[in-house]
Every structure is written in structure tokens, then in C-alpha cells.
Amino acid sequence: GDSVTQMEGPVTLSEEAFLTINCTYTATGYPSLFWYVQYPGEGLQLLLKATKADDKGSNKGFEATYRKETTSFHLEKGSVQVSDSAVYFCALRDNNDMRFGAGTRLTVKP
Amino acid sequence: EPEVTQTPSHQVTQMGQEVILRCVPISNHLYFYWYRQILGQKVEFLVSFYNNEISEKSEIFDDQFSVERPDGSNFTLKIRSTKLEDSAMYFCASAPVGGDTDTQYFGPGTRLTVL
């Protein structure tokens, strides 16, 4: 079945460092791809999405490009802030339900 | 901005008891979902619901689970006889019909602790 694999954490960075969190997917169809973020003690919030190949989703300085040839949707940010500390989930939607990756915990230190 | 709400935020129950987790989806949404996240693990799909019936469910969603939309605003998940392994964070989500149907909007979750 459809699945998502994302890099294991935790990831610890200094403020203003460059962030990459890798995500690859397996799907039989043409899924939409998402990144959700979970701040401490809170629920899942949509960070960005892309619905077709070569689409780039972006929000709050984060970007991810839907790469069909490599079945990837890596999350990047040029300069992270302490407030970006959270767990990041890559997900896909094919048909009706969402499939989530295991989550990557990011800690940004001042 | 409209948002999905869930009550209670934390529920503690004894093994074997029934629990009902409540969700109020965004008002013009017609697709509803439940997910769970066992502590430290990935978010897992449980069930989707549309037009007053279950449209898809995972292998986790066995006979102990049921969902209901008792009125025009609430969407509930019932666990008939809780087990220790049901302890998890349960997230409700909703999505619109038409427009951006891809995106599911999640509530803040209910933390269920089974003792």
C-alpha cells in the first residue's frame, strides 16, 4: 500500500542553520503530498502541500518540491529559528485517507 | 479562522470502560476522519466518514470502535471496552466538499489514558 518514509530524528540545529528533512513516498496513484507540523502540546497543523509533480509548496520560509522522478518531497528552510522547534510529519493523500511518516523532531538552539 | 475542536483534551479511564471522544468539525466540511498517535509513534489513520456512513477504515478500527454524527455539528468516536493499548492521542480531522478537498484540518487532539 501507499506509504511515506522520512528521515529519522532527532535533528538539532543552531539558529539560522539550513534545514533539510528528507521524505520519500510509495504510491500506486498520483497522491497529493503534505508537510504537517506539531508544536509541543498541540495538534497537527498543515505547513504546506503540493498536488502534482514539480509543484512547490511553501509557507513560513519552508519549501518542498514534489519530485515524481525521485518520489520525494524533501522539506527545506534556509534559516531556522528557535520557534521552528517541533515535530514535522510528511504525509500523502491518495483517495480518501492520509498516510503519515514517523515524524522528525527538530530542535533549534539559540 | 474556523477550526476543528475536540473535547475533552484529556480523558482518563479504566480498562474495560467505554469512552466517547467528541469532535466539532469545521461547519461547511462534510468529510470527517479519526486518527490516533500512540506516544512517540506515527499518526495512524482509523476511519473516514462521509454522507452519514463510513467510507474507509483501517485494520485498527475493529468492532470495539464506532463513529457517529449524532447531529449537524458533532462527530464522535466511541471505544466500547477500552484496552491499555488504546492509550494514545486521538485526532479528529475534517475536509470540505468541493474546493480544496485535499487538505484535512486537524483538531488539537484528545489524549486518552487507559489505566
Short mmCIF file of N, CA and C in Angstrom, two decimals, chain B residues 48-114:
data_model
loop_
_atom_site.label_atom_id
_atom_site.label_comp_id
_atom_site.label_asym_id
_atom_site.label_seq_id
_atom_site.Cartn_x
_atom_site.Cartn_y
_atom_site.Cartn_z
N SER B 48 -12.64 7.06 7.98
CA SER B 48 -13.18 8.25 7.33
C SER B 48 -14.69 8.10 7.21
N PHE B 49 -15.37 9.21 7.15
CA PHE B 49 -16.84 9.22 7.26
C PHE B 49 -17.37 10.29 6.33
N TYR B 50 -18.35 9.90 5.52
CA TYR B 50 -18.96 10.86 4.59
C TYR B 50 -20.39 10.45 4.34
N ASN B 51 -21.26 11.41 4.27
CA ASN B 51 -22.66 11.15 3.95
C ASN B 51 -23.28 10.15 4.92
N ASN B 52 -22.95 10.34 6.18
CA ASN B 52 -23.51 9.53 7.27
C ASN B 52 -23.12 8.07 7.23
N GLU B 53 -22.00 7.76 6.60
CA GLU B 53 -21.53 6.39 6.68
C GLU B 53 -20.01 6.35 6.59
N ILE B 54 -19.47 5.24 7.08
CA ILE B 54 -18.03 5.04 7.00
C ILE B 54 -17.65 4.80 5.53
N SER B 55 -16.67 5.57 5.06
CA SER B 55 -16.23 5.38 3.68
C SER B 55 -14.97 4.52 3.61
N GLU B 56 -14.16 4.56 4.64
CA GLU B 56 -12.97 3.73 4.68
C GLU B 56 -12.54 3.55 6.13
N LYS B 57 -11.95 2.40 6.42
CA LYS B 57 -11.43 2.19 7.77
C LYS B 57 -10.19 1.33 7.69
N SER B 58 -9.32 1.50 8.69
CA SER B 58 -8.09 0.73 8.73
C SER B 58 -8.30 -0.54 9.54
N GLU B 59 -7.27 -1.36 9.55
CA GLU B 59 -7.35 -2.62 10.31
C GLU B 59 -7.38 -2.37 11.82
N ILE B 60 -6.97 -1.17 12.22
CA ILE B 60 -7.02 -0.83 13.64
C ILE B 60 -8.48 -0.67 14.09
N PHE B 61 -9.30 -0.19 13.21
CA PHE B 61 -10.70 0.15 13.52
C PHE B 61 -11.53 -1.13 13.54
N ASP B 62 -11.44 -1.84 14.67
CA ASP B 62 -12.17 -3.11 14.77
C ASP B 62 -13.53 -2.87 15.42
N ASP B 63 -14.16 -3.96 15.83
CA ASP B 63 -15.54 -3.87 16.33
C ASP B 63 -15.66 -3.09 17.63
N GLN B 64 -14.53 -2.83 18.27
CA GLN B 64 -14.57 -2.03 19.50
C GLN B 64 -14.81 -0.56 19.22
N PHE B 65 -14.58 -0.16 17.99
CA PHE B 65 -14.69 1.24 17.62
C PHE B 65 -15.98 1.49 16.85
N SER B 66 -16.53 2.66 17.04
CA SER B 66 -17.64 3.10 16.20
C SER B 66 -17.60 4.62 16.10
N VAL B 67 -18.20 5.13 15.03
CA VAL B 67 -18.26 6.58 14.84
C VAL B 67 -19.71 6.95 14.57
N GLU B 68 -20.01 8.19 14.90
CA GLU B 68 -21.38 8.65 14.75
C GLU B 68 -21.37 10.16 14.55
N ARG B 69 -22.36 10.59 13.77
CA ARG B 69 -22.58 12.03 13.66
C ARG B 69 -24.00 12.25 14.20
N PRO B 70 -24.11 12.44 15.50
CA PRO B 70 -25.44 12.43 16.13
C PRO B 70 -26.31 13.64 15.80
N ASP B 71 -25.66 14.71 15.37
CA ASP B 71 -26.42 15.91 15.00
C ASP B 71 -25.64 16.63 13.90
N GLY B 72 -26.03 17.85 13.62
CA GLY B 72 -25.39 18.54 12.50
C GLY B 72 -24.00 19.06 12.77
N SER B 73 -23.53 18.95 14.02
CA SER B 73 -22.25 19.56 14.30
C SER B 73 -21.22 18.61 14.91
N ASN B 74 -21.65 17.60 15.65
CA ASN B 74 -20.69 16.74 16.34
C ASN B 74 -20.34 15.51 15.54
N PHE B 75 -19.13 15.01 15.78
CA PHE B 75 -18.66 13.76 15.18
C PHE B 75 -17.94 13.02 16.30
N THR B 76 -18.40 11.84 16.63
CA THR B 76 -17.87 11.16 17.82
C THR B 76 -17.19 9.85 17.46
N LEU B 77 -16.22 9.49 18.29
CA LEU B 77 -15.56 8.19 18.22
C LEU B 77 -15.83 7.49 19.55
N LYS B 78 -16.40 6.31 19.48
CA LYS B 78 -16.68 5.53 20.68
C LYS B 78 -15.78 4.31 20.71
N ILE B 79 -15.19 4.07 21.86
CA ILE B 79 -14.46 2.83 22.09
C ILE B 79 -15.23 2.08 23.16
N ARG B 80 -15.72 0.90 22.79
CA ARG B 80 -16.69 0.20 23.66
C ARG B 80 -16.08 -0.33 24.94
N SER B 81 -14.96 -0.95 24.85
CA SER B 81 -14.33 -1.57 26.01
C SER B 81 -12.83 -1.33 25.88
N THR B 82 -12.37 -0.28 26.54
CA THR B 82 -11.01 0.18 26.30
C THR B 82 -9.97 -0.83 26.80
N LYS B 83 -8.87 -0.85 26.07
CA LYS B 83 -7.73 -1.69 26.44
C LYS B 83 -6.54 -0.76 26.73
N LEU B 84 -5.56 -1.29 27.41
CA LEU B 84 -4.38 -0.49 27.73
C LEU B 84 -3.76 0.09 26.46
N GLU B 85 -3.74 -0.71 25.41
CA GLU B 85 -3.09 -0.29 24.17
C GLU B 85 -3.89 0.76 23.40
N ASP B 86 -5.07 1.10 23.88
CA ASP B 86 -5.82 2.19 23.26
C ASP B 86 -5.33 3.56 23.73
N SER B 87 -4.45 3.57 24.71
CA SER B 87 -3.88 4.84 25.19
C SER B 87 -3.13 5.51 24.05
N ALA B 88 -3.55 6.70 23.71
CA ALA B 88 -2.97 7.41 22.56
C ALA B 88 -3.57 8.81 22.51
N MET B 89 -3.05 9.59 21.59
CA MET B 89 -3.68 10.87 21.25
C MET B 89 -4.59 10.60 20.05
N TYR B 90 -5.81 11.03 20.14
CA TYR B 90 -6.77 10.82 19.06
C TYR B 90 -7.07 12.16 18.40
N PHE B 91 -6.86 12.21 17.10
CA PHE B 91 -7.08 13.43 16.35
C PHE B 91 -8.29 13.27 15.44
N CYS B 92 -9.12 14.26 15.45
CA CYS B 92 -10.22 14.37 14.50
C CYS B 92 -9.77 15.31 13.39
N ALA B 93 -10.24 15.07 12.19
CA ALA B 93 -9.95 15.97 11.08
C ALA B 93 -11.18 16.10 10.21
N SER B 94 -11.25 17.20 9.47
CA SER B 94 -12.36 17.36 8.52
C SER B 94 -11.84 17.99 7.23
N ALA B 95 -12.60 17.79 6.18
CA ALA B 95 -12.23 18.35 4.88
C ALA B 95 -13.50 18.77 4.16
N PRO B 96 -13.40 19.79 3.30
CA PRO B 96 -14.59 20.28 2.61
C PRO B 96 -14.94 19.40 1.42
N VAL B 97 -16.13 19.58 0.91
CA VAL B 97 -16.53 19.02 -0.38
C VAL B 97 -16.44 20.14 -1.39
N GLY B 98 -15.75 19.90 -2.47
CA GLY B 98 -15.51 20.97 -3.44
C GLY B 98 -14.38 21.85 -2.95
N GLY B 99 -13.76 22.59 -3.85
CA GLY B 99 -12.64 23.43 -3.42
C GLY B 99 -11.45 22.57 -3.05
N ASP B 100 -10.77 22.94 -1.99
CA ASP B 100 -9.57 22.23 -1.57
C ASP B 100 -9.94 20.99 -0.77
N THR B 101 -10.34 19.93 -1.47
CA THR B 101 -10.74 18.71 -0.75
C THR B 101 -9.54 17.90 -0.31
N ASP B 102 -8.35 18.27 -0.82
CA ASP B 102 -7.14 17.53 -0.46
C ASP B 102 -6.74 17.72 0.98
N THR B 103 -6.95 18.92 1.48
CA THR B 103 -6.39 19.26 2.78
C THR B 103 -7.33 18.90 3.89
N GLN B 104 -6.82 18.17 4.85
CA GLN B 104 -7.57 17.85 6.04
C GLN B 104 -7.12 18.77 7.17
N TYR B 105 -8.09 19.26 7.92
CA TYR B 105 -7.82 20.18 9.02
C TYR B 105 -7.99 19.42 10.32
N PHE B 106 -6.95 19.45 11.12
CA PHE B 106 -6.91 18.64 12.32
C PHE B 106 -7.28 19.43 13.56
N GLY B 107 -7.94 18.75 14.48
CA GLY B 107 -8.18 19.31 15.79
C GLY B 107 -6.95 19.14 16.67
N PRO B 108 -7.02 19.68 17.89
CA PRO B 108 -5.87 19.65 18.79
C PRO B 108 -5.64 18.28 19.44
N GLY B 109 -6.62 17.39 19.32
CA GLY B 109 -6.44 16.05 19.86
C GLY B 109 -7.03 15.86 21.23
N THR B 110 -7.37 14.60 21.52
CA THR B 110 -7.76 14.17 22.88
C THR B 110 -6.76 13.12 23.31
N ARG B 111 -6.14 13.36 24.45
CA ARG B 111 -5.22 12.35 24.97
C ARG B 111 -6.01 11.37 25.82
N LEU B 112 -6.05 10.12 25.40
CA LEU B 112 -6.74 9.07 26.13
C LEU B 112 -5.72 8.24 26.90
N THR B 113 -5.94 8.13 28.19
CA THR B 113 -5.10 7.29 29.04
C THR B 113 -5.96 6.19 29.64
N VAL B 114 -5.61 4.95 29.34
CA VAL B 114 -6.34 3.80 29.87
C VAL B 114 -5.50 3.15 30.97
#
